[in-house]
């Protein structure tokens, strides 16, 4: 025997798969055919030996399979172990004996990449201390679970108490082992599909960023996309004004003058292009702005030379497009004048009165309202 | 392994175990005996079955089989005892029935599983009353030799036995004894 149980890592008779027993009496037949073997605490172990792994570089997959049943403390291939041709032998050490038990039960005799796994306990890899702990664990387990039985003669209430006590303990154990399994599973999944996770995050990240920028910069980007490129000449101005007045209150204040500014501004046909808010890289934005500014300038000159375009389209105002800085000293000045005047006169109405418009369009070319 | 809801009703388990015991006693087939005994020994692993096994006097059955000639039967019987001897009631019963002696005899079995089950069973049977008998000089001497075995499982168990259950003076005594006489219990064969 001393020879057979040679060095650690070598072949041991208890690794051999025993012949399945096919002569059992009918009433003793189990669900799965099994050999005649008695398991004791000596035979079980946190170490599992896995034979019959096809030698096609599937260690990662193998470990992942086993990690489904609990945390694995260490694993390695046993190169020197006598293996069948084209197969490999692996050693896996679980953190908990219970994990090893379940893994063995679930994965023994399972096909894996075209091979049939043979999983057995490998207690010969245990150190003295590990064996000692294993024996003590069994001692504790029995002490825990047989607490009831020793008190069978005790009165009912106490018995019940004991029973409840142990049951809850058992449940907790059960739960604990299950929890550890669950714990193991997601972490495993993460390692299993790191790329999926990453691509997901990359996919979602731009969306997130875009929506954030849309909201945080108080509608700038919304404007970018909502206003058709040819007609939003004052986009840039708007933006700068926005930047100047960051606080909400200021913006609200600006809503009143805005109407007047609209009227004061150079006449523009701002069509209601229902664009979709989408993310644009910054460089594109800059180019786009530049292009619009140029277009706007053209349009301005065109409108100025085309006085027939004085029709005022009145419709619900688009909210919150404050236009303050008109980038022209005289324009700004008159805008301020009118703003102050309006502050005295007007109460916050959505619809500016005809008079005002008439008032303003005497001095300034009419600016058309956006129609929605 | 822990208390899961059993599919079998309480009576079902007892009836089944009863059937096994009956078949073991009645059958003339060695094969069937081995299968049934292995079955019973594996049932002895689960504390839920201890009461039934006591009711059916399976402990006596295991102890009886230790004196059988069949290597396999002895291996299964000591495995069964190893599985159930931690329970206080079972432990007291085995000690009361004089179980230590046949178990110590298992240490000289040629079957390594039998030897290892015996070592563990002896450790699990230790009580203030039984410790003296368990750590008799021949046993300690035996463990000393096992601790040098190339079989890691056996040497681990023997080391634990010597470190945790024997006093240094006992070990020393056994060392002196084995130094004088090379004769001892032979190491088990494969």
Short mmCIF file of N, CA and C in Angstrom, two decimals, chain B residues 2-172:
data_model
loop_
_atom_site.label_atom_id
_atom_site.label_comp_id
_atom_site.label_asym_id
_atom_site.label_seq_id
_atom_site.Cartn_x
_atom_site.Cartn_y
_atom_site.Cartn_z
N UNK B 2 -26.78 19.20 4.40
CA UNK B 2 -27.52 19.69 5.55
C UNK B 2 -28.98 19.34 5.42
N UNK B 3 -29.71 19.65 6.47
CA UNK B 3 -31.10 19.22 6.53
C UNK B 3 -31.90 19.84 5.39
N UNK B 4 -32.08 19.10 4.35
CA UNK B 4 -32.93 19.55 3.25
C UNK B 4 -34.27 18.85 3.41
N UNK B 5 -35.28 19.44 2.84
CA UNK B 5 -36.56 18.75 2.92
C UNK B 5 -36.47 17.38 2.24
N UNK B 6 -36.79 16.40 2.97
CA UNK B 6 -36.68 15.03 2.47
C UNK B 6 -37.90 14.68 1.64
N UNK B 7 -37.66 14.00 0.56
CA UNK B 7 -38.78 13.56 -0.26
C UNK B 7 -39.44 12.35 0.41
N UNK B 8 -38.56 11.53 0.98
CA UNK B 8 -39.11 10.34 1.63
C UNK B 8 -39.82 10.73 2.91
N UNK B 9 -40.99 10.18 3.15
CA UNK B 9 -41.62 10.41 4.44
C UNK B 9 -40.83 9.67 5.52
N UNK B 10 -41.05 10.06 6.74
CA UNK B 10 -40.28 9.51 7.85
C UNK B 10 -40.36 7.98 7.89
N UNK B 11 -41.57 7.50 7.73
CA UNK B 11 -41.76 6.06 7.78
C UNK B 11 -41.06 5.35 6.64
N UNK B 12 -41.03 6.06 5.48
CA UNK B 12 -40.41 5.48 4.29
C UNK B 12 -38.95 5.17 4.50
N UNK B 13 -38.25 6.12 5.13
CA UNK B 13 -36.82 5.90 5.37
C UNK B 13 -36.59 4.72 6.31
N UNK B 14 -37.37 4.68 7.36
CA UNK B 14 -37.21 3.59 8.32
C UNK B 14 -37.51 2.24 7.65
N UNK B 15 -38.59 2.22 6.86
CA UNK B 15 -38.95 0.98 6.18
C UNK B 15 -37.85 0.53 5.24
N UNK B 16 -37.30 1.51 4.54
CA UNK B 16 -36.24 1.19 3.57
C UNK B 16 -35.03 0.60 4.29
N UNK B 17 -34.64 1.25 5.37
CA UNK B 17 -33.48 0.76 6.12
C UNK B 17 -33.77 -0.64 6.70
N UNK B 18 -35.00 -0.82 7.12
CA UNK B 18 -35.42 -2.12 7.63
C UNK B 18 -35.23 -3.20 6.56
N UNK B 19 -35.63 -2.85 5.34
CA UNK B 19 -35.48 -3.77 4.21
C UNK B 19 -34.02 -4.14 4.00
N UNK B 20 -33.17 -3.11 4.06
CA UNK B 20 -31.73 -3.35 3.86
C UNK B 20 -31.19 -4.31 4.92
N UNK B 21 -31.56 -4.04 6.17
CA UNK B 21 -31.06 -4.89 7.26
C UNK B 21 -31.54 -6.32 7.07
N UNK B 22 -32.82 -6.46 6.70
CA UNK B 22 -33.36 -7.80 6.50
C UNK B 22 -32.61 -8.51 5.39
N UNK B 23 -32.38 -7.79 4.28
CA UNK B 23 -31.70 -8.45 3.17
C UNK B 23 -30.30 -8.86 3.58
N UNK B 24 -29.62 -8.00 4.35
CA UNK B 24 -28.26 -8.34 4.77
C UNK B 24 -28.26 -9.63 5.58
N UNK B 25 -29.26 -9.78 6.42
CA UNK B 25 -29.29 -10.97 7.27
C UNK B 25 -29.72 -12.22 6.52
N UNK B 26 -30.57 -12.04 5.52
CA UNK B 26 -31.15 -13.20 4.87
C UNK B 26 -30.37 -13.68 3.66
N UNK B 27 -29.73 -12.74 2.96
CA UNK B 27 -29.14 -13.13 1.69
C UNK B 27 -27.93 -14.04 1.88
N UNK B 28 -27.73 -14.89 0.88
CA UNK B 28 -26.56 -15.76 0.89
C UNK B 28 -25.53 -15.24 -0.10
N UNK B 29 -25.93 -14.24 -0.87
CA UNK B 29 -25.02 -13.70 -1.88
C UNK B 29 -24.05 -12.72 -1.24
N UNK B 30 -22.77 -12.97 -1.44
CA UNK B 30 -21.74 -12.09 -0.88
C UNK B 30 -21.84 -10.70 -1.49
N UNK B 31 -22.14 -10.70 -2.78
CA UNK B 31 -22.25 -9.44 -3.50
C UNK B 31 -23.36 -8.56 -2.92
N UNK B 32 -24.51 -9.19 -2.72
CA UNK B 32 -25.65 -8.45 -2.18
C UNK B 32 -25.32 -7.93 -0.79
N UNK B 33 -24.60 -8.75 -0.02
CA UNK B 33 -24.22 -8.33 1.33
C UNK B 33 -23.36 -7.08 1.28
N UNK B 34 -22.41 -7.10 0.36
CA UNK B 34 -21.51 -5.94 0.24
C UNK B 34 -22.30 -4.69 -0.15
N UNK B 35 -23.18 -4.87 -1.13
CA UNK B 35 -23.96 -3.72 -1.59
C UNK B 35 -24.81 -3.15 -0.47
N UNK B 36 -25.47 -4.05 0.24
CA UNK B 36 -26.38 -3.58 1.30
C UNK B 36 -25.58 -2.92 2.43
N UNK B 37 -24.45 -3.51 2.75
CA UNK B 37 -23.65 -2.94 3.84
C UNK B 37 -23.11 -1.56 3.44
N UNK B 38 -22.69 -1.45 2.18
CA UNK B 38 -22.22 -0.15 1.69
C UNK B 38 -23.36 0.87 1.77
N UNK B 39 -24.53 0.40 1.40
CA UNK B 39 -25.70 1.26 1.50
C UNK B 39 -25.92 1.76 2.92
N UNK B 40 -25.90 0.86 3.84
CA UNK B 40 -26.13 1.20 5.25
C UNK B 40 -25.03 2.13 5.76
N UNK B 41 -23.79 1.84 5.35
CA UNK B 41 -22.67 2.66 5.82
C UNK B 41 -22.79 4.08 5.29
N UNK B 42 -23.27 4.20 4.06
CA UNK B 42 -23.45 5.54 3.51
C UNK B 42 -24.63 6.27 4.17
N UNK B 43 -25.66 5.52 4.51
CA UNK B 43 -26.77 6.13 5.26
C UNK B 43 -26.27 6.62 6.62
N UNK B 44 -25.25 5.95 7.14
CA UNK B 44 -24.72 6.33 8.45
C UNK B 44 -23.98 7.66 8.41
N UNK B 45 -23.75 8.19 7.21
CA UNK B 45 -23.08 9.48 7.12
C UNK B 45 -24.00 10.61 7.54
N UNK B 46 -25.30 10.42 7.30
CA UNK B 46 -26.27 11.50 7.50
C UNK B 46 -26.88 11.41 8.90
N UNK B 47 -26.67 12.42 9.72
CA UNK B 47 -27.19 12.39 11.10
C UNK B 47 -28.71 12.20 11.18
N UNK B 48 -29.41 12.54 10.08
CA UNK B 48 -30.86 12.35 10.09
C UNK B 48 -31.25 10.89 10.28
N UNK B 49 -30.34 9.99 9.94
CA UNK B 49 -30.67 8.56 9.99
C UNK B 49 -30.26 7.87 11.29
N UNK B 50 -29.57 8.61 12.16
CA UNK B 50 -28.99 7.94 13.33
C UNK B 50 -30.03 7.21 14.17
N UNK B 51 -31.16 7.88 14.37
CA UNK B 51 -32.16 7.25 15.23
C UNK B 51 -32.65 5.93 14.61
N UNK B 52 -32.91 5.97 13.30
CA UNK B 52 -33.37 4.74 12.63
C UNK B 52 -32.32 3.65 12.73
N UNK B 53 -31.08 4.02 12.52
CA UNK B 53 -30.01 3.02 12.54
C UNK B 53 -29.88 2.42 13.94
N UNK B 54 -30.09 3.24 14.95
CA UNK B 54 -30.05 2.71 16.32
C UNK B 54 -31.23 1.78 16.55
N UNK B 55 -32.41 2.24 16.08
CA UNK B 55 -33.61 1.41 16.26
C UNK B 55 -33.43 0.04 15.60
N UNK B 56 -32.76 0.04 14.47
CA UNK B 56 -32.59 -1.21 13.73
C UNK B 56 -31.33 -1.96 14.15
N UNK B 57 -30.66 -1.44 15.16
CA UNK B 57 -29.43 -2.04 15.69
C UNK B 57 -28.35 -2.24 14.63
N UNK B 58 -28.26 -1.25 13.78
CA UNK B 58 -27.24 -1.31 12.73
C UNK B 58 -25.84 -1.17 13.33
N UNK B 59 -25.76 -0.51 14.52
CA UNK B 59 -24.44 -0.37 15.15
C UNK B 59 -23.89 -1.74 15.52
N UNK B 60 -24.77 -2.60 16.04
CA UNK B 60 -24.35 -3.97 16.36
C UNK B 60 -23.93 -4.70 15.09
N UNK B 61 -24.72 -4.44 14.04
CA UNK B 61 -24.41 -5.09 12.76
C UNK B 61 -23.01 -4.72 12.29
N UNK B 62 -22.69 -3.42 12.32
CA UNK B 62 -21.35 -2.96 11.91
C UNK B 62 -20.27 -3.61 12.77
N UNK B 63 -20.49 -3.60 14.08
CA UNK B 63 -19.47 -4.15 14.99
C UNK B 63 -19.28 -5.64 14.74
N UNK B 64 -20.39 -6.34 14.46
CA UNK B 64 -20.28 -7.76 14.18
C UNK B 64 -19.45 -8.03 12.94
N UNK B 65 -19.70 -7.22 11.93
CA UNK B 65 -19.04 -7.48 10.64
C UNK B 65 -17.52 -7.27 10.74
N UNK B 66 -17.08 -6.48 11.73
CA UNK B 66 -15.64 -6.23 11.87
C UNK B 66 -14.86 -7.54 12.04
N UNK B 67 -15.54 -8.55 12.56
CA UNK B 67 -14.83 -9.82 12.77
C UNK B 67 -15.01 -10.77 11.58
N UNK B 68 -15.62 -10.30 10.52
CA UNK B 68 -15.78 -11.13 9.32
C UNK B 68 -14.44 -11.29 8.60
N UNK B 69 -14.39 -12.29 7.73
CA UNK B 69 -13.16 -12.50 6.97
C UNK B 69 -13.06 -11.58 5.77
N UNK B 70 -14.22 -11.24 5.26
CA UNK B 70 -14.21 -10.46 4.02
C UNK B 70 -13.63 -9.06 4.23
N UNK B 71 -12.62 -8.81 3.46
CA UNK B 71 -11.96 -7.51 3.52
C UNK B 71 -12.92 -6.36 3.19
N UNK B 72 -13.67 -6.58 2.16
CA UNK B 72 -14.59 -5.53 1.71
C UNK B 72 -15.65 -5.25 2.76
N UNK B 73 -16.21 -6.34 3.34
CA UNK B 73 -17.24 -6.14 4.36
C UNK B 73 -16.68 -5.37 5.54
N UNK B 74 -15.46 -5.70 5.94
CA UNK B 74 -14.85 -4.99 7.07
C UNK B 74 -14.64 -3.52 6.71
N UNK B 75 -14.19 -3.28 5.49
CA UNK B 75 -13.97 -1.90 5.05
C UNK B 75 -15.26 -1.09 5.14
N UNK B 76 -16.36 -1.69 4.69
CA UNK B 76 -17.63 -0.96 4.71
C UNK B 76 -18.15 -0.78 6.13
N UNK B 77 -17.96 -1.81 6.96
CA UNK B 77 -18.47 -1.73 8.32
C UNK B 77 -17.73 -0.66 9.13
N UNK B 78 -16.40 -0.62 8.99
CA UNK B 78 -15.66 0.39 9.75
C UNK B 78 -15.93 1.78 9.17
N UNK B 79 -16.20 1.82 7.87
CA UNK B 79 -16.61 3.09 7.26
C UNK B 79 -17.92 3.57 7.86
N UNK B 80 -18.84 2.64 8.04
CA UNK B 80 -20.11 3.00 8.66
C UNK B 80 -19.93 3.48 10.09
N UNK B 81 -19.09 2.80 10.83
CA UNK B 81 -18.83 3.21 12.22
C UNK B 81 -18.16 4.58 12.25
N UNK B 82 -17.23 4.79 11.32
CA UNK B 82 -16.55 6.09 11.23
C UNK B 82 -17.57 7.19 10.97
N UNK B 83 -18.58 6.85 10.19
CA UNK B 83 -19.57 7.86 9.83
C UNK B 83 -20.51 8.23 10.98
N UNK B 84 -20.79 7.27 11.85
CA UNK B 84 -21.80 7.58 12.87
C UNK B 84 -21.27 7.71 14.29
N UNK B 85 -19.94 7.49 14.48
CA UNK B 85 -19.44 7.39 15.84
C UNK B 85 -19.30 8.76 16.53
N UNK B 86 -19.45 9.87 15.79
CA UNK B 86 -19.31 11.17 16.44
C UNK B 86 -20.54 11.53 17.27
N UNK B 87 -21.66 10.96 16.91
CA UNK B 87 -22.87 11.23 17.67
C UNK B 87 -22.71 10.68 19.08
N UNK B 88 -23.09 11.49 20.05
CA UNK B 88 -22.85 11.13 21.45
C UNK B 88 -23.46 9.79 21.83
N UNK B 89 -24.71 9.59 21.42
CA UNK B 89 -25.40 8.35 21.77
C UNK B 89 -24.71 7.16 21.13
N UNK B 90 -24.40 7.32 19.85
CA UNK B 90 -23.72 6.23 19.14
C UNK B 90 -22.36 5.93 19.76
N UNK B 91 -21.65 7.00 20.09
CA UNK B 91 -20.32 6.84 20.67
C UNK B 91 -20.40 6.05 21.97
N UNK B 92 -21.33 6.45 22.82
CA UNK B 92 -21.45 5.76 24.11
C UNK B 92 -21.83 4.29 23.90
N UNK B 93 -22.67 4.09 22.91
CA UNK B 93 -23.10 2.70 22.65
C UNK B 93 -21.92 1.85 22.19
N UNK B 94 -21.13 2.39 21.26
CA UNK B 94 -19.99 1.63 20.75
C UNK B 94 -19.00 1.32 21.88
N UNK B 95 -18.74 2.33 22.70
CA UNK B 95 -17.81 2.12 23.82
C UNK B 95 -18.35 1.08 24.79
N UNK B 96 -19.64 1.19 25.04
CA UNK B 96 -20.30 0.27 25.98
C UNK B 96 -20.25 -1.17 25.47
N UNK B 97 -20.34 -1.33 24.16
CA UNK B 97 -20.34 -2.66 23.57
C UNK B 97 -18.92 -3.19 23.37
N UNK B 98 -17.94 -2.47 23.89
CA UNK B 98 -16.55 -2.93 23.73
C UNK B 98 -16.07 -2.83 22.30
N UNK B 99 -16.46 -1.77 21.63
CA UNK B 99 -16.12 -1.64 20.21
C UNK B 99 -14.68 -1.27 19.92
N UNK B 100 -13.97 -0.76 20.95
CA UNK B 100 -12.62 -0.27 20.69
C UNK B 100 -11.68 -1.38 20.21
N UNK B 101 -11.84 -2.53 20.84
CA UNK B 101 -10.91 -3.61 20.52
C UNK B 101 -10.97 -4.05 19.06
N UNK B 102 -12.16 -4.39 18.56
CA UNK B 102 -12.21 -4.76 17.13
C UNK B 102 -11.77 -3.63 16.21
N UNK B 103 -11.99 -2.39 16.65
CA UNK B 103 -11.57 -1.26 15.80
C UNK B 103 -10.05 -1.16 15.77
N UNK B 104 -9.41 -1.35 16.92
CA UNK B 104 -7.95 -1.33 16.95
C UNK B 104 -7.39 -2.44 16.08
N UNK B 105 -8.10 -3.58 16.06
CA UNK B 105 -7.65 -4.68 15.21
C UNK B 105 -7.64 -4.30 13.74
N UNK B 106 -8.53 -3.39 13.40
CA UNK B 106 -8.59 -2.95 12.00
C UNK B 106 -7.31 -2.25 11.56
N UNK B 107 -6.54 -1.75 12.53
CA UNK B 107 -5.31 -1.05 12.19
C UNK B 107 -4.33 -1.97 11.48
N UNK B 108 -4.49 -3.25 11.70
CA UNK B 108 -3.58 -4.18 11.04
C UNK B 108 -4.17 -4.76 9.76
N UNK B 109 -5.22 -4.16 9.28
CA UNK B 109 -5.81 -4.64 8.03
C UNK B 109 -4.90 -4.30 6.85
N UNK B 110 -4.89 -5.17 5.86
CA UNK B 110 -4.11 -4.85 4.65
C UNK B 110 -4.79 -3.78 3.78
N UNK B 111 -6.03 -3.47 4.09
CA UNK B 111 -6.78 -2.51 3.27
C UNK B 111 -6.60 -1.10 3.82
N UNK B 112 -6.06 -0.23 3.02
CA UNK B 112 -5.73 1.12 3.54
C UNK B 112 -6.97 1.92 3.93
N UNK B 113 -8.06 1.75 3.20
CA UNK B 113 -9.28 2.47 3.58
C UNK B 113 -9.75 2.01 4.96
N UNK B 114 -9.65 0.72 5.21
CA UNK B 114 -10.02 0.19 6.52
C UNK B 114 -9.15 0.81 7.61
N UNK B 115 -7.86 0.87 7.35
CA UNK B 115 -6.94 1.41 8.35
C UNK B 115 -7.26 2.88 8.63
N UNK B 116 -7.49 3.63 7.56
CA UNK B 116 -7.73 5.06 7.76
C UNK B 116 -9.07 5.31 8.47
N UNK B 117 -10.07 4.53 8.10
CA UNK B 117 -11.35 4.66 8.81
C UNK B 117 -11.17 4.34 10.28
N UNK B 118 -10.34 3.34 10.56
CA UNK B 118 -10.12 2.93 11.94
C UNK B 118 -9.42 4.05 12.72
N UNK B 119 -8.43 4.68 12.11
CA UNK B 119 -7.70 5.75 12.81
C UNK B 119 -8.67 6.89 13.15
N UNK B 120 -9.45 7.27 12.16
CA UNK B 120 -10.39 8.36 12.39
C UNK B 120 -11.44 7.97 13.43
N UNK B 121 -11.93 6.75 13.34
CA UNK B 121 -12.93 6.30 14.30
C UNK B 121 -12.38 6.34 15.72
N UNK B 122 -11.14 5.92 15.87
CA UNK B 122 -10.53 5.94 17.21
C UNK B 122 -10.45 7.38 17.73
N UNK B 123 -10.09 8.28 16.87
CA UNK B 123 -10.00 9.68 17.32
C UNK B 123 -11.38 10.19 17.72
N UNK B 124 -12.37 9.83 16.92
CA UNK B 124 -13.73 10.31 17.18
C UNK B 124 -14.35 9.66 18.42
N UNK B 125 -13.82 8.52 18.81
CA UNK B 125 -14.38 7.82 19.98
C UNK B 125 -13.76 8.29 21.29
N UNK B 126 -12.85 9.24 21.19
CA UNK B 126 -12.14 9.61 22.41
C UNK B 126 -13.07 10.35 23.38
N UNK B 127 -13.06 9.87 24.60
CA UNK B 127 -13.73 10.53 25.72
C UNK B 127 -12.76 10.44 26.89
N UNK B 128 -13.00 11.20 27.92
CA UNK B 128 -12.10 11.10 29.09
C UNK B 128 -11.96 9.65 29.58
N UNK B 129 -13.03 8.87 29.40
CA UNK B 129 -12.98 7.49 29.87
C UNK B 129 -12.26 6.59 28.88
N UNK B 130 -12.45 6.85 27.59
CA UNK B 130 -11.93 5.90 26.60
C UNK B 130 -10.50 6.20 26.16
N UNK B 131 -10.03 7.42 26.48
CA UNK B 131 -8.76 7.85 25.90
C UNK B 131 -7.61 6.91 26.27
N UNK B 132 -7.70 6.36 27.47
CA UNK B 132 -6.59 5.50 27.91
C UNK B 132 -6.48 4.25 27.03
N UNK B 133 -7.66 3.66 26.78
CA UNK B 133 -7.67 2.45 25.96
C UNK B 133 -7.28 2.77 24.52
N UNK B 134 -7.73 3.93 24.06
CA UNK B 134 -7.46 4.32 22.67
C UNK B 134 -5.98 4.54 22.42
N UNK B 135 -5.28 5.04 23.45
CA UNK B 135 -3.88 5.38 23.24
C UNK B 135 -2.98 4.38 23.95
N UNK B 136 -3.40 3.13 23.90
CA UNK B 136 -2.54 2.06 24.44
C UNK B 136 -1.24 2.04 23.65
N UNK B 137 -0.23 1.54 24.28
CA UNK B 137 1.11 1.60 23.68
C UNK B 137 1.18 1.02 22.27
N UNK B 138 0.60 -0.17 22.03
CA UNK B 138 0.68 -0.70 20.66
C UNK B 138 0.03 0.20 19.63
N UNK B 139 -1.03 0.87 20.06
CA UNK B 139 -1.71 1.78 19.12
C UNK B 139 -0.81 2.97 18.78
N UNK B 140 -0.20 3.56 19.81
CA UNK B 140 0.68 4.70 19.58
C UNK B 140 1.85 4.30 18.70
N UNK B 141 2.36 3.13 18.96
CA UNK B 141 3.48 2.63 18.16
C UNK B 141 3.07 2.47 16.70
N UNK B 142 1.88 1.94 16.55
CA UNK B 142 1.32 1.77 15.21
C UNK B 142 1.19 3.12 14.51
N UNK B 143 0.69 4.10 15.23
CA UNK B 143 0.49 5.43 14.66
C UNK B 143 1.83 6.06 14.27
N UNK B 144 2.85 5.78 15.10
CA UNK B 144 4.18 6.30 14.79
C UNK B 144 4.64 5.81 13.42
N UNK B 145 4.42 4.55 13.19
CA UNK B 145 4.84 4.01 11.90
C UNK B 145 3.97 4.53 10.76
N UNK B 146 2.68 4.64 11.05
CA UNK B 146 1.78 5.20 10.02
C UNK B 146 2.18 6.64 9.66
N UNK B 147 2.64 7.36 10.67
CA UNK B 147 2.98 8.76 10.42
C UNK B 147 4.17 8.89 9.47
N UNK B 148 4.91 7.82 9.33
CA UNK B 148 6.04 7.83 8.40
C UNK B 148 5.67 7.23 7.05
N UNK B 149 4.41 6.84 6.93
CA UNK B 149 3.97 6.20 5.69
C UNK B 149 4.08 7.16 4.51
N UNK B 150 4.34 6.58 3.35
CA UNK B 150 4.38 7.41 2.14
C UNK B 150 2.98 7.83 1.72
N UNK B 151 2.00 7.14 2.24
CA UNK B 151 0.62 7.53 1.95
C UNK B 151 0.26 8.77 2.77
N UNK B 152 0.11 9.86 2.07
CA UNK B 152 -0.09 11.14 2.74
C UNK B 152 -1.36 11.13 3.60
N UNK B 153 -2.39 10.53 3.10
CA UNK B 153 -3.65 10.52 3.85
C UNK B 153 -3.45 9.81 5.19
N UNK B 154 -2.79 8.65 5.12
CA UNK B 154 -2.58 7.89 6.35
C UNK B 154 -1.62 8.62 7.28
N UNK B 155 -0.54 9.17 6.73
CA UNK B 155 0.44 9.84 7.60
C UNK B 155 -0.17 11.09 8.23
N UNK B 156 -1.03 11.78 7.48
CA UNK B 156 -1.72 12.95 8.06
C UNK B 156 -2.56 12.52 9.26
N UNK B 157 -3.35 11.49 9.08
CA UNK B 157 -4.24 11.03 10.15
C UNK B 157 -3.44 10.58 11.36
N UNK B 158 -2.39 9.82 11.11
CA UNK B 158 -1.57 9.32 12.22
C UNK B 158 -0.89 10.48 12.94
N UNK B 159 -0.44 11.47 12.18
CA UNK B 159 0.19 12.64 12.80
C UNK B 159 -0.79 13.36 13.71
N UNK B 160 -2.01 13.52 13.21
CA UNK B 160 -3.02 14.19 14.02
C UNK B 160 -3.30 13.37 15.29
N UNK B 161 -3.37 12.06 15.13
CA UNK B 161 -3.62 11.19 16.29
C UNK B 161 -2.52 11.40 17.33
N UNK B 162 -1.28 11.41 16.87
CA UNK B 162 -0.16 11.54 17.81
C UNK B 162 -0.12 12.94 18.44
N UNK B 163 -0.39 13.94 17.64
CA UNK B 163 -0.27 15.31 18.15
C UNK B 163 -1.43 15.71 19.05
N UNK B 164 -2.62 15.27 18.68
CA UNK B 164 -3.81 15.77 19.37
C UNK B 164 -4.34 14.84 20.45
N UNK B 165 -4.02 13.56 20.37
CA UNK B 165 -4.63 12.61 21.31
C UNK B 165 -3.62 11.91 22.22
N UNK B 166 -2.36 12.02 21.89
CA UNK B 166 -1.36 11.36 22.72
C UNK B 166 -0.51 12.41 23.42
N UNK B 167 -0.04 12.05 24.61
CA UNK B 167 0.87 12.95 25.31
C UNK B 167 2.29 12.71 24.79
N UNK B 168 3.14 13.73 24.88
CA UNK B 168 4.53 13.56 24.42
C UNK B 168 5.23 12.36 25.07
N UNK B 169 4.88 12.12 26.33
CA UNK B 169 5.55 11.00 27.01
C UNK B 169 5.12 9.68 26.40
N UNK B 170 3.84 9.60 26.01
CA UNK B 170 3.36 8.37 25.38
C UNK B 170 4.10 8.12 24.07
N UNK B 171 4.25 9.20 23.29
CA UNK B 171 4.92 9.07 22.00
C UNK B 171 6.36 8.65 22.20
N UNK B 172 6.99 9.26 23.20
CA UNK B 172 8.39 8.95 23.48
C UNK B 172 8.56 7.48 23.86
#
